[in-house]
PDB file of C-alpha atoms and ligand atoms in Angstrom:
ATOM      1  CA  MET A 277     119.740 119.479  97.647  1.00 72.00           C
ATOM      2  CA  ALA A 278     119.304 116.154  95.965  1.00 93.00           C
ATOM      3  CA  VAL A 279     116.758 114.014  94.244  1.00 97.00           C
ATOM      4  CA  ARG A 280     116.651 110.692  96.101  1.00 97.00           C
ATOM      5  CA  GLU A 281     115.607 107.288  94.863  1.00 97.00           C
ATOM      6  CA  VAL A 282     111.934 106.529  95.568  1.00 98.00           C
ATOM      7  CA  ILE A 283     111.570 103.000  96.888  1.00 98.00           C
ATOM      8  CA  ARG A 284     108.726 100.901  95.512  1.00 98.00           C
ATOM      9  CA  MET A 285     106.087  98.578  96.934  1.00 98.00           C
ATOM     10  CA  GLY A 286     107.811  95.439  98.198  1.00 98.00           C
ATOM     11  CA  HIS A 287     110.662  97.332  99.876  1.00 98.00           C
ATOM     12  CA  PRO A 288     110.383  96.516 103.607  1.00 98.00           C
ATOM     13  CA  THR A 289     110.865 100.138 104.744  1.00 98.00           C
ATOM     14  CA  LEU A 290     107.444 100.991 103.287  1.00 98.00           C
ATOM     15  CA  ARG A 291     105.863  98.560 105.775  1.00 98.00           C
ATOM     16  CA  LEU A 292     107.540  99.888 108.939  1.00 98.00           C
ATOM     17  CA  LYS A 293     105.981 102.193 111.493  1.00 98.00           C
ATOM     18  CA  ALA A 294     108.148 105.306 111.163  1.00 98.00           C
ATOM     19  CA  ALA A 295     109.867 106.784 114.209  1.00 98.00           C
ATOM     20  CA  PRO A 296     108.824 110.135 115.688  1.00 98.00           C
ATOM     21  CA  VAL A 297     111.270 113.009 115.320  1.00 98.00           C
ATOM     22  CA  SER A 298     112.584 114.863 118.384  1.00 98.00           C
ATOM     23  CA  LYS A 299     112.384 118.644 118.522  1.00 97.00           C
ATOM     24  CA  GLU A 300     116.168 118.808 118.617  1.00 97.00           C
ATOM     25  CA  GLU A 301     116.358 116.790 115.409  1.00 98.00           C
ATOM     26  CA  ILE A 302     113.650 118.880 113.705  1.00 98.00           C
ATOM     27  CA  LEU A 303     115.794 121.986 114.213  1.00 98.00           C
ATOM     28  CA  SER A 304     118.988 120.329 112.950  1.00 98.00           C
ATOM     29  CA  GLU A 305     120.656 121.027 109.606  1.00 98.00           C
ATOM     30  CA  ASP A 306     120.476 117.325 108.710  1.00 98.00           C
ATOM     31  CA  PHE A 307     116.705 117.351 109.083  1.00 98.00           C
ATOM     32  CA  LYS A 308     116.344 120.512 106.960  1.00 97.00           C
ATOM     33  CA  ALA A 309     118.417 118.756 104.282  1.00 98.00           C
ATOM     34  CA  LEU A 310     116.167 115.684 104.477  1.00 98.00           C
ATOM     35  CA  VAL A 311     113.033 117.797 103.968  1.00 98.00           C
ATOM     36  CA  GLN A 312     114.687 119.656 101.074  1.00 98.00           C
ATOM     37  CA  ASP A 313     115.541 116.310  99.458  1.00 98.00           C
ATOM     38  CA  MET A 314     111.913 115.250  99.882  1.00 98.00           C
ATOM     39  CA  PHE A 315     110.778 118.444  98.100  1.00 97.00           C
ATOM     40  CA  ASP A 316     113.326 117.933  95.314  1.00 97.00           C
ATOM     41  CA  THR A 317     112.289 114.303  94.836  1.00 97.00           C
ATOM     42  CA  MET A 318     108.569 115.093  94.886  1.00 96.00           C
ATOM     43  CA  ASP A 319     108.990 117.909  92.352  1.00 94.00           C
ATOM     44  CA  GLU A 320     111.081 115.774  90.029  1.00 94.00           C
ATOM     45  CA  GLN A 321     108.420 113.048  90.084  1.00 92.00           C
ATOM     46  CA  ASP A 322     105.495 115.522  89.774  1.00 89.00           C
ATOM     47  CA  GLY A 323     104.016 114.200  93.021  1.00 91.00           C
ATOM     48  CA  ILE A 324     101.493 116.072  95.189  1.00 92.00           C
ATOM     49  CA  GLY A 325     102.869 114.516  98.337  1.00 96.00           C
ATOM     50  CA  ILE A 326     105.718 112.390  99.625  1.00 98.00           C
ATOM     51  CA  ALA A 327     106.586 110.761 102.914  1.00 98.00           C
ATOM     52  CA  ALA A 328     110.102 110.141 104.256  1.00 98.00           C
ATOM     53  CA  PRO A 329     109.739 106.322 104.171  1.00 98.00           C
ATOM     54  CA  GLN A 330     109.354 106.611 100.396  1.00 98.00           C
ATOM     55  CA  ILE A 331     112.995 107.723 100.204  1.00 98.00           C
ATOM     56  CA  ASN A 332     113.930 104.950 102.651  1.00 98.00           C
ATOM     57  CA  VAL A 333     114.016 107.158 105.766  1.00 98.00           C
ATOM     58  CA  SER A 334     111.734 105.694 108.426  1.00 98.00           C
ATOM     59  CA  LYS A 335     110.828 108.953 110.182  1.00 98.00           C
ATOM     60  CA  GLN A 336     107.468 110.598 110.770  1.00 98.00           C
ATOM     61  CA  VAL A 337     107.651 113.443 108.271  1.00 98.00           C
ATOM     62  CA  ALA A 338     105.565 113.988 105.155  1.00 98.00           C
ATOM     63  CA  ILE A 339     104.967 116.702 102.589  1.00 98.00           C
ATOM     64  CA  VAL A 340     101.300 117.077 101.722  1.00 97.00           C
ATOM     65  CA  GLY A 341      99.886 119.051  98.778  1.00 94.00           C
ATOM     66  CA  LEU A 342      96.557 120.703  99.499  1.00 93.00           C
ATOM     67  CA  PRO A 343      94.489 122.029  96.593  1.00 87.00           C
ATOM     68  CA  ASN A 344      94.056 125.825  96.619  1.00 90.00           C
ATOM     69  CA  ASP A 345      91.721 128.234  94.825  1.00 86.00           C
ATOM     70  CA  GLU A 346      94.190 128.755  91.949  1.00 87.00           C
ATOM     71  CA  ASP A 347      93.911 125.145  90.677  1.00 84.00           C
ATOM     72  CA  ASP A 348      97.304 124.538  92.236  1.00 86.00           C
ATOM     73  CA  PHE A 349      98.589 122.994  95.453  1.00 89.00           C
ATOM     74  CA  ASP A 350      99.857 124.546  98.657  1.00 92.00           C
ATOM     75  CA  VAL A 351     102.385 122.258 100.279  1.00 94.00           C
ATOM     76  CA  MET A 352     102.791 121.740 103.991  1.00 97.00           C
ATOM     77  CA  VAL A 353     105.275 119.731 106.021  1.00 98.00           C
ATOM     78  CA  VAL A 354     103.748 117.499 108.684  1.00 98.00           C
ATOM     79  CA  ILE A 355     105.880 115.962 111.451  1.00 98.00           C
ATOM     80  CA  ASN A 356     104.778 113.442 114.141  1.00 98.00           C
ATOM     81  CA  PRO A 357     101.114 113.591 113.064  1.00 98.00           C
ATOM     82  CA  LYS A 358      98.089 112.344 114.985  1.00 98.00           C
ATOM     83  CA  LEU A 359      95.059 111.895 112.763  1.00 98.00           C
ATOM     84  CA  THR A 360      91.416 111.983 113.891  1.00 98.00           C
ATOM     85  CA  VAL A 361      88.440 111.359 111.625  1.00 98.00           C
ATOM     86  CA  THR A 362      85.936 114.246 111.769  1.00 98.00           C
ATOM     87  CA  ASN A 363      83.596 113.039 109.016  1.00 98.00           C
ATOM     88  CA  GLU A 364      83.145 109.302 108.545  1.00 98.00           C
ATOM     89  CA  GLU A 365      81.213 109.716 105.309  1.00 97.00           C
ATOM     90  CA  LEU A 366      83.331 107.977 102.671  1.00 97.00           C
ATOM     91  CA  SER A 367      84.838 109.727  99.672  1.00 96.00           C
ATOM     92  CA  GLY A 368      85.981 107.520  96.779  1.00 97.00           C
ATOM     93  CA  ASN A 369      88.881 108.460  94.511  1.00 96.00           C
ATOM     94  CA  TYR A 370      91.351 106.858  92.155  1.00 96.00           C
ATOM     95  CA  GLU A 371      94.682 107.187  93.948  1.00 97.00           C
ATOM     96  CA  GLY A 372      98.233 106.814  92.739  1.00 96.00           C
ATOM     97  CA  CYS A 373     101.545 106.652  94.566  1.00 97.00           C
ATOM     98  CA  LEU A 374     105.178 107.312  93.666  1.00 97.00           C
ATOM     99  CA  SER A 375     105.997 103.966  95.325  1.00 98.00           C
ATOM    100  CA  VAL A 376     103.461 102.118  93.139  1.00 98.00           C
ATOM    101  CA  PRO A 377     104.436 103.717  89.828  1.00 96.00           C
ATOM    102  CA  ASN A 378     102.249 103.800  86.728  1.00 95.00           C
ATOM    103  CA  MET A 379      99.210 102.409  88.544  1.00 97.00           C
ATOM    104  CA  THR A 380      95.963 103.689  89.988  1.00 97.00           C
ATOM    105  CA  GLY A 381      93.241 102.115  92.100  1.00 97.00           C
ATOM    106  CA  PHE A 382      89.903 103.092  93.647  1.00 97.00           C
ATOM    107  CA  VAL A 383      90.002 103.808  97.387  1.00 98.00           C
ATOM    108  CA  GLU A 384      87.343 105.059  99.787  1.00 98.00           C
ATOM    109  CA  ARG A 385      88.400 107.104 102.805  1.00 98.00           C
ATOM    110  CA  PRO A 386      86.678 109.245 105.440  1.00 98.00           C
ATOM    111  CA  SER A 387      85.969 112.656 103.919  1.00 97.00           C
ATOM    112  CA  GLY A 388      87.011 114.805 106.887  1.00 98.00           C
ATOM    113  CA  VAL A 389      90.038 114.640 109.196  1.00 98.00           C
ATOM    114  CA  LYS A 390      91.817 116.667 111.833  1.00 98.00           C
ATOM    115  CA  VAL A 391      95.591 116.401 112.122  1.00 98.00           C
ATOM    116  CA  GLU A 392      97.677 117.507 115.069  1.00 98.00           C
ATOM    117  CA  TYR A 393     101.326 117.748 114.074  1.00 98.00           C
ATOM    118  CA  VAL A 394     104.615 119.537 114.613  1.00 98.00           C
ATOM    119  CA  ASP A 395     105.845 122.048 112.038  1.00 98.00           C
ATOM    120  CA  LEU A 396     109.355 122.713 110.731  1.00 97.00           C
ATOM    121  CA  GLU A 397     109.979 125.212 113.544  1.00 97.00           C
ATOM    122  CA  GLY A 398     109.124 122.546 116.119  1.00 97.00           C
ATOM    123  CA  ASN A 399     105.762 124.131 117.041  1.00 98.00           C
ATOM    124  CA  ASP A 400     102.552 122.199 117.702  1.00 98.00           C
ATOM    125  CA  GLN A 401      99.919 122.799 115.037  1.00 98.00           C
ATOM    126  CA  ALA A 402      96.512 121.474 114.049  1.00 98.00           C
ATOM    127  CA  ILE A 403      94.571 121.548 110.792  1.00 98.00           C
ATOM    128  CA  GLU A 404      91.104 120.369 109.772  1.00 97.00           C
ATOM    129  CA  LEU A 405      90.623 119.187 106.221  1.00 97.00           C
ATOM    130  CA  ASP A 406      87.855 117.938 103.996  1.00 95.00           C
ATOM    131  CA  GLY A 407      87.554 117.192 100.299  1.00 92.00           C
ATOM    132  CA  PHE A 408      90.616 116.229  98.289  1.00 93.00           C
ATOM    133  CA  GLY A 409      93.006 117.676 100.864  1.00 95.00           C
ATOM    134  CA  ALA A 410      91.714 115.182 103.439  1.00 97.00           C
ATOM    135  CA  ILE A 411      92.352 112.344 100.978  1.00 97.00           C
ATOM    136  CA  VAL A 412      95.922 113.413 100.170  1.00 97.00           C
ATOM    137  CA  MET A 413      96.647 113.852 103.879  1.00 98.00           C
ATOM    138  CA  GLN A 414      95.401 110.359 104.746  1.00 98.00           C
ATOM    139  CA  HIS A 415      97.357 108.822 101.873  1.00 98.00           C
ATOM    140  CA  GLU A 416     100.614 110.461 102.986  1.00 98.00           C
ATOM    141  CA  LEU A 417     100.130 109.758 106.690  1.00 98.00           C
ATOM    142  CA  ASP A 418      99.454 106.092 105.872  1.00 98.00           C
ATOM    143  CA  HIS A 419     103.069 105.917 104.695  1.00 98.00           C
ATOM    144  CA  LEU A 420     104.174 106.771 108.249  1.00 98.00           C
ATOM    145  CA  ILE A 421     102.368 103.728 109.675  1.00 98.00           C
ATOM    146  CA  GLY A 422     103.494 101.250 107.041  1.00 98.00           C
ATOM    147  CA  LYS A 423     100.377 101.350 104.867  1.00 98.00           C
ATOM    148  CA  LEU A 424      99.888 101.829 101.133  1.00 98.00           C
ATOM    149  CA  TYR A 425      96.758 102.876  99.274  1.00 98.00           C
ATOM    150  CA  VAL A 426      96.485  99.428  97.730  1.00 98.00           C
ATOM    151  CA  ASP A 427      95.704  98.080 101.248  1.00 98.00           C
ATOM    152  CA  HIS A 428      92.413 100.012 101.125  1.00 98.00           C
ATOM    153  CA  ILE A 429      91.228  98.832  97.704  1.00 98.00           C
ATOM    154  CA  LYS A 430      87.975  96.889  98.171  1.00 97.00           C
ATOM    155  CA  ASP A 431      87.459  95.975  94.526  1.00 97.00           C
ATOM    156  CA  ILE A 432      90.850  94.781  93.290  1.00 97.00           C
ATOM    157  CA  THR A 433      89.636  94.948  89.668  1.00 96.00           C
ATOM    158  CA  THR A 434      89.980  98.752  89.944  1.00 96.00           C
ATOM    159  CA  LEU A 435      93.770  98.418  90.298  1.00 97.00           C
ATOM    160  CA  THR A 436      94.924  99.479  86.879  1.00 96.00           C
ATOM    161  CA  PHE A 437      98.021 100.376  84.902  1.00 95.00           C
ATOM    162  CA  ASN A 438      97.681 104.016  83.872  1.00 92.00           C
ATOM    163  CA  ASP A 439      98.430 103.321  80.220  1.00 90.00           C
ATOM    164  CA  ALA A 440      95.988 100.389  80.076  1.00 89.00           C
ATOM    165  CA  TYR A 441      93.245 102.686  81.361  1.00 68.00           C
ATOM    166  CA  THR A 442      94.043 105.199  78.611  1.00 64.00           C
ATOM    167  CA  GLU A 443      93.973 102.489  75.939  1.00 61.00           C
ATOM    168  CA  GLU A 444      90.529 101.434  77.103  1.00 58.00           C
ATOM    169  CA  ASP A 445      89.357 105.063  76.839  1.00 57.00           C
ATOM    170  CA  GLU A 446      90.533 105.251  73.256  1.00 53.00           C
ATOM    171  CA  GLU A 447      88.658 102.152  72.077  1.00 50.00           C
TER     172      GLU A 447
HETATM  173 ZN1   ZN B 842     102.019 107.250  98.325  1.00 66.44          ZN
END
């Protein structure tokens, strides 16, 4: 168990296409330790998701927080995902990212997706998501193909330091 350093925008690992993980590796102790470190790092940073490239490990594994009925998040681990858009209607949200600290920007994404993936036991799974869960999923899976949310910002004037936004509110 360890909190790892989160690498920030500009680090080349964040722009790589991450490698798929073999079933043998998924079941290994090293891989379990990697996922535990991802959980520890995400929790320490109060994130609702994290992808392995963000701790400088270029492998296709992400933790995704999905909102539940108790105003909290259920977390799932997604390995080797394949994403399909099921609803092209765009949903716009201010997103943030542990690798782009203290900033937020307005991004539009498809509002429904299906993800086929492998779970921590090495089994094939599929999930369909809409609403905020679909947004978090797309944000995290982008990390596995070398993309960041800032790539999707259409109006760059929405890219904002969190504390500057608060100051404006208080005027
Ligand atoms: Zn991110």
